[in-house]
Amino acid sequence: MQLWTDMHIKTLLPSILIMAVVALILGKCLAKRSARIRMLPFQVLAVFLFILEIFKQLISFSQGYDLYHIPLHFCSLFVFMLPLMSFYHGKYKNGVRAITVGLCAAVFILMCAYPDLIYSGIDVEQYFQNFFSFHTVTFHNVIILEFFLIITLRLFEPQGGKKDVEPLLLFMLCYCVIAAVSAQLLETNFNNFYQCNVPPLESVRQSLIGPLGVTLTQVLYVLVVTAVDLLFVFGAYWLYRLLYKLTLPIFPCESTPDHKI
């Protein structure tokens, strides 16, 4: 089990630094502009990732389609949530943004702690030779940039209480049910619901099959993964709230109506 490979150290660390600098510059340049203007960089990246995902699906279909490419992975949620946060301004806007922020913060933490779980060093090496490697590396790095932009451009002000917690809880529960059931029916490892990509933990799961049986082991395993997902995303959301407060002196953008310029 290797958290960081040499390729991650050589590419991801500089990438995070560059994206942080870009976000800082944009935060300072757009600090006095309206919420609609501050949202523009975020919208451009959201559309870019959506188009990138369309190409991924088309290429997969042209090659016979791999069930693993069905957008039921945790990170596949950004294909839908980033555009929603970018362009939706209805009554549920705060809930949509709370969900998106929680997901972005979760990926940021994972990318900092265990990037080899997200994409391998081989994906980095094949970045310019294989479209799927290009997609996964680019996709996850852009998510980090989007997270930085949320902070520096003040795109979401945490409300606290039920306004943030309830939408995030409901969304994650629905996702876990759909992804877990699909993983079992299709025997495809969406979000680690079918088996665990962390070798020591997968060894534990395998060791339980003998005494407990396949069905009971899998039920318990899915429940554990669901609980971990919920706790991790909520913990990531609280990290964002902390970062929001800590960066207020640096990026004191005032909220302005989205329609103003």
mmCIF file of C-alpha atoms in Angstrom, residues 117-252:
data_model
loop_
_atom_site.group_PDB
_atom_site.id
_atom_site.type_symbol
_atom_site.label_atom_id
_atom_site.label_comp_id
_atom_site.label_asym_id
_atom_site.label_seq_id
_atom_site.Cartn_x
_atom_site.Cartn_y
_atom_site.Cartn_z
ATOM 1 C CA LEU A 117 -6.267 5.648 -4.432
ATOM 2 C CA ILE A 118 -7.691 8.249 -6.836
ATOM 3 C CA TYR A 119 -5.430 7.618 -9.824
ATOM 4 C CA SER A 120 -2.229 5.634 -10.189
ATOM 5 C CA GLY A 121 1.280 6.665 -11.068
ATOM 6 C CA ILE A 122 0.784 4.715 -14.309
ATOM 7 C CA ASP A 123 -2.065 7.088 -15.216
ATOM 8 C CA VAL A 124 0.363 9.972 -14.832
ATOM 9 C CA GLU A 125 2.976 8.222 -16.983
ATOM 10 C CA GLN A 126 0.391 7.514 -19.707
ATOM 11 C CA TYR A 127 -1.174 10.974 -19.501
ATOM 12 C CA PHE A 128 -0.424 11.830 -23.138
ATOM 13 C CA GLN A 129 -0.803 8.284 -24.508
ATOM 14 C CA ASN A 130 -4.129 7.121 -23.093
ATOM 15 C CA PHE A 131 -7.322 9.195 -23.060
ATOM 16 C CA PHE A 132 -8.704 7.533 -19.930
ATOM 17 C CA SER A 133 -5.481 8.314 -18.050
ATOM 18 C CA PHE A 134 -5.648 11.890 -19.333
ATOM 19 C CA HIS A 135 -9.271 12.087 -18.215
ATOM 20 C CA THR A 136 -8.802 10.794 -14.681
ATOM 21 C CA VAL A 137 -5.714 12.906 -13.928
ATOM 22 C CA THR A 138 -7.174 16.081 -15.419
ATOM 23 C CA PHE A 139 -10.621 15.529 -13.922
ATOM 24 C CA HIS A 140 -9.427 15.159 -10.340
ATOM 25 C CA ASN A 141 -6.939 18.000 -10.531
ATOM 26 C CA VAL A 142 -9.613 20.360 -11.842
ATOM 27 C CA ILE A 143 -11.827 19.383 -8.907
ATOM 28 C CA ILE A 144 -9.084 20.618 -6.577
ATOM 29 C CA LEU A 145 -8.929 23.892 -8.496
ATOM 30 C CA GLU A 146 -12.701 24.225 -8.232
ATOM 31 C CA PHE A 147 -12.415 23.735 -4.462
ATOM 32 C CA PHE A 148 -9.781 26.449 -4.231
ATOM 33 C CA LEU A 149 -11.989 28.778 -6.268
ATOM 34 C CA ILE A 150 -14.950 28.180 -3.970
ATOM 35 C CA ILE A 151 -12.799 29.421 -1.107
ATOM 36 C CA THR A 152 -11.001 32.355 -2.739
ATOM 37 C CA LEU A 153 -14.001 33.612 -4.727
ATOM 38 C CA ARG A 154 -16.387 33.155 -1.771
ATOM 39 C CA LEU A 155 -18.845 31.127 -3.838
ATOM 40 C CA PHE A 156 -20.536 29.530 -0.853
ATOM 41 C CA GLU A 157 -21.209 30.955 2.572
ATOM 42 C CA PRO A 158 -21.952 28.140 5.066
ATOM 43 C CA GLN A 159 -25.302 28.570 6.765
ATOM 44 C CA GLY A 160 -24.871 25.886 9.401
ATOM 45 C CA GLY A 161 -27.636 23.826 10.969
ATOM 46 C CA LYS A 162 -30.290 22.028 8.928
ATOM 47 C CA LYS A 163 -29.868 24.223 5.841
ATOM 48 C CA ASP A 164 -26.548 22.572 5.049
ATOM 49 C CA VAL A 165 -26.680 19.273 6.926
ATOM 50 C CA GLU A 166 -30.020 17.912 5.711
ATOM 51 C CA PRO A 167 -29.362 18.281 1.947
ATOM 52 C CA LEU A 168 -25.895 16.757 2.312
ATOM 53 C CA LEU A 169 -27.180 13.820 4.386
ATOM 54 C CA LEU A 170 -30.104 13.084 2.058
ATOM 55 C CA PHE A 171 -27.938 13.329 -1.037
ATOM 56 C CA MET A 172 -25.233 11.035 0.319
ATOM 57 C CA LEU A 173 -27.733 8.438 1.541
ATOM 58 C CA CYS A 174 -29.424 8.346 -1.866
ATOM 59 C CA TYR A 175 -26.088 8.098 -3.638
ATOM 60 C CA CYS A 176 -24.830 5.294 -1.389
ATOM 61 C CA VAL A 177 -27.992 3.248 -1.922
ATOM 62 C CA ILE A 178 -27.858 3.644 -5.717
ATOM 63 C CA ALA A 179 -24.108 3.036 -6.014
ATOM 64 C CA ALA A 180 -24.075 0.092 -3.569
ATOM 65 C CA VAL A 181 -27.007 -1.722 -5.207
ATOM 66 C CA SER A 182 -25.606 -1.089 -8.706
ATOM 67 C CA ALA A 183 -22.180 -2.347 -7.647
ATOM 68 C CA GLN A 184 -23.624 -5.653 -6.461
ATOM 69 C CA LEU A 185 -25.930 -6.159 -9.438
ATOM 70 C CA LEU A 186 -23.285 -5.271 -12.032
ATOM 71 C CA GLU A 187 -20.371 -6.728 -10.038
ATOM 72 C CA THR A 188 -18.511 -3.478 -10.660
ATOM 73 C CA ASN A 189 -16.567 -1.642 -8.000
ATOM 74 C CA PHE A 190 -18.334 1.725 -7.830
ATOM 75 C CA ASN A 191 -16.899 3.741 -4.927
ATOM 76 C CA ASN A 192 -15.437 0.575 -3.360
ATOM 77 C CA PHE A 193 -18.910 -0.822 -2.683
ATOM 78 C CA TYR A 194 -18.095 -4.171 -4.296
ATOM 79 C CA GLN A 195 -14.595 -4.658 -2.929
ATOM 80 C CA CYS A 196 -11.978 -2.457 -1.292
ATOM 81 C CA ASN A 197 -9.120 -0.876 -3.224
ATOM 82 C CA VAL A 198 -7.125 -0.482 0.001
ATOM 83 C CA PRO A 199 -5.235 -3.833 0.242
ATOM 84 C CA PRO A 200 -5.193 -4.236 4.067
ATOM 85 C CA LEU A 201 -8.926 -3.535 4.309
ATOM 86 C CA GLU A 202 -9.710 -5.828 1.401
ATOM 87 C CA SER A 203 -7.833 -8.591 3.232
ATOM 88 C CA VAL A 204 -10.141 -8.089 6.229
ATOM 89 C CA ARG A 205 -13.216 -8.320 3.997
ATOM 90 C CA GLN A 206 -11.940 -11.499 2.386
ATOM 91 C CA SER A 207 -11.146 -13.048 5.775
ATOM 92 C CA LEU A 208 -14.752 -12.588 6.916
ATOM 93 C CA ILE A 209 -16.262 -14.482 3.985
ATOM 94 C CA GLY A 210 -15.310 -17.870 5.466
ATOM 95 C CA PRO A 211 -16.989 -17.519 8.899
ATOM 96 C CA LEU A 212 -19.852 -15.202 7.866
ATOM 97 C CA GLY A 213 -20.579 -16.194 4.283
ATOM 98 C CA VAL A 214 -20.527 -14.040 1.155
ATOM 99 C CA THR A 215 -23.949 -12.404 1.567
ATOM 100 C CA LEU A 216 -23.639 -11.341 5.199
ATOM 101 C CA THR A 217 -20.060 -10.198 4.686
ATOM 102 C CA GLN A 218 -21.091 -8.069 1.727
ATOM 103 C CA VAL A 219 -24.045 -6.543 3.593
ATOM 104 C CA LEU A 220 -21.836 -5.610 6.541
ATOM 105 C CA TYR A 221 -19.152 -4.323 4.204
ATOM 106 C CA VAL A 222 -21.605 -2.067 2.320
ATOM 107 C CA LEU A 223 -22.947 -0.675 5.599
ATOM 108 C CA VAL A 224 -19.424 0.110 6.788
ATOM 109 C CA VAL A 225 -18.504 1.813 3.501
ATOM 110 C CA THR A 226 -21.719 3.852 3.650
ATOM 111 C CA ALA A 227 -20.986 4.970 7.209
ATOM 112 C CA VAL A 228 -17.401 5.880 6.287
ATOM 113 C CA ASP A 229 -18.617 7.860 3.271
ATOM 114 C CA LEU A 230 -21.106 9.821 5.362
ATOM 115 C CA LEU A 231 -18.649 10.586 8.145
ATOM 116 C CA PHE A 232 -15.890 11.512 5.733
ATOM 117 C CA VAL A 233 -18.005 13.888 3.638
ATOM 118 C CA PHE A 234 -19.430 15.595 6.714
ATOM 119 C CA GLY A 235 -15.941 15.900 8.153
ATOM 120 C CA ALA A 236 -14.779 17.428 4.873
ATOM 121 C CA TYR A 237 -17.680 19.868 4.932
ATOM 122 C CA TRP A 238 -16.697 21.012 8.426
ATOM 123 C CA LEU A 239 -13.133 21.467 7.166
ATOM 124 C CA TYR A 240 -14.495 23.828 4.529
ATOM 125 C CA ARG A 241 -16.352 25.790 7.195
ATOM 126 C CA LEU A 242 -13.107 26.152 9.125
ATOM 127 C CA LEU A 243 -11.203 27.244 6.006
ATOM 128 C CA TYR A 244 -13.947 29.728 5.183
ATOM 129 C CA LYS A 245 -13.589 31.394 8.588
ATOM 130 C CA LEU A 246 -9.793 31.342 8.524
ATOM 131 C CA THR A 247 -9.620 32.975 5.090
ATOM 132 C CA LEU A 248 -12.184 35.707 5.748
ATOM 133 C CA PRO A 249 -9.474 38.321 6.478
ATOM 134 C CA ILE A 250 -7.777 37.464 3.161
ATOM 135 C CA PHE A 251 -10.869 37.175 0.962
ATOM 136 C CA PRO A 252 -13.581 39.348 2.549
#
